[in-house]
Amino acid sequence: MAARRDEEFISELMDTSLYSMGAYFSDEHPELVDELVAQSEAIEAAGLRRYSDDNSITLEECFNTLLTGLAVRYYKAVAG
């Protein structure tokens, strides 16, 4: 019974936009996944505005990179 609940829970985790975005990026750009995750972690550590200023990228581009990196990490954590 517990295994069944776990599988249902995992299925629910997979039914999210964040999961879908991470899966799409991972499937379409597997060669960029490690670089994206590293960059999103750097943005997370520095903060959006500081990373944006330090690297001469727009705040919107910085946010999109952070969000995509989070989605890929979420996908990898759920999909295993």
XYZ file of C-alpha atoms in Angstrom:
80
model
C 0.000 0.000 0.000
C 2.816 2.427 0.872
C 4.594 1.692 -2.421
C 1.396 2.494 -4.292
C 1.072 5.841 -2.484
C 4.706 6.606 -3.275
C 4.123 5.929 -6.977
C 1.036 8.143 -6.952
C 3.009 10.891 -5.249
C 5.824 10.638 -7.824
C 3.238 10.791 -10.610
C 1.851 13.986 -9.109
C 5.357 15.482 -8.974
C 5.790 14.704 -12.660
C 2.550 16.474 -13.522
C 3.910 20.007 -13.099
C 5.121 22.741 -15.426
C 8.480 22.809 -13.674
C 8.997 19.093 -14.326
C 7.936 19.464 -17.967
C 10.272 22.401 -18.511
C 13.193 20.503 -16.978
C 12.445 17.394 -19.008
C 12.197 19.377 -22.229
C 15.489 21.195 -21.690
C 17.266 17.995 -20.657
C 15.997 16.136 -23.721
C 16.641 18.926 -26.215
C 20.002 20.144 -24.872
C 21.696 17.329 -22.941
C 25.122 18.796 -23.702
C 24.184 22.024 -21.875
C 22.641 20.574 -18.709
C 25.772 20.652 -16.540
C 26.669 24.172 -17.635
C 23.108 25.395 -17.048
C 22.938 23.868 -13.575
C 26.301 25.393 -12.635
C 25.244 28.815 -13.885
C 21.892 28.661 -12.088
C 23.652 27.701 -8.862
C 25.995 30.679 -9.307
C 22.985 32.962 -9.819
C 21.343 31.510 -6.732
C 24.485 32.126 -4.671
C 25.079 35.671 -5.910
C 21.494 36.832 -6.284
C 19.761 37.905 -9.479
C 20.740 41.567 -9.581
C 24.373 41.074 -8.599
C 24.902 38.195 -11.031
C 23.203 40.188 -13.775
C 25.384 43.231 -13.137
C 28.620 41.252 -12.736
C 28.081 39.288 -15.954
C 26.527 42.007 -18.129
C 23.339 40.081 -18.841
C 19.816 41.367 -18.482
C 17.922 40.685 -15.322
C 15.290 38.824 -17.355
C 17.896 36.544 -18.957
C 19.388 35.913 -15.550
C 15.982 34.983 -14.123
C 15.201 32.682 -17.062
C 18.520 30.893 -16.589
C 17.861 30.501 -12.868
C 14.350 29.169 -13.444
C 15.425 26.740 -16.171
C 18.263 25.491 -13.974
C 15.850 24.931 -11.113
C 13.509 23.073 -13.465
C 16.309 20.808 -14.665
C 17.404 20.063 -11.095
C 13.774 19.331 -10.141
C 13.375 17.029 -13.152
C 16.590 15.176 -12.346
C 15.593 14.778 -8.686
C 12.159 13.374 -9.525
C 13.126 11.276 -12.546
C 16.230 9.913 -10.871
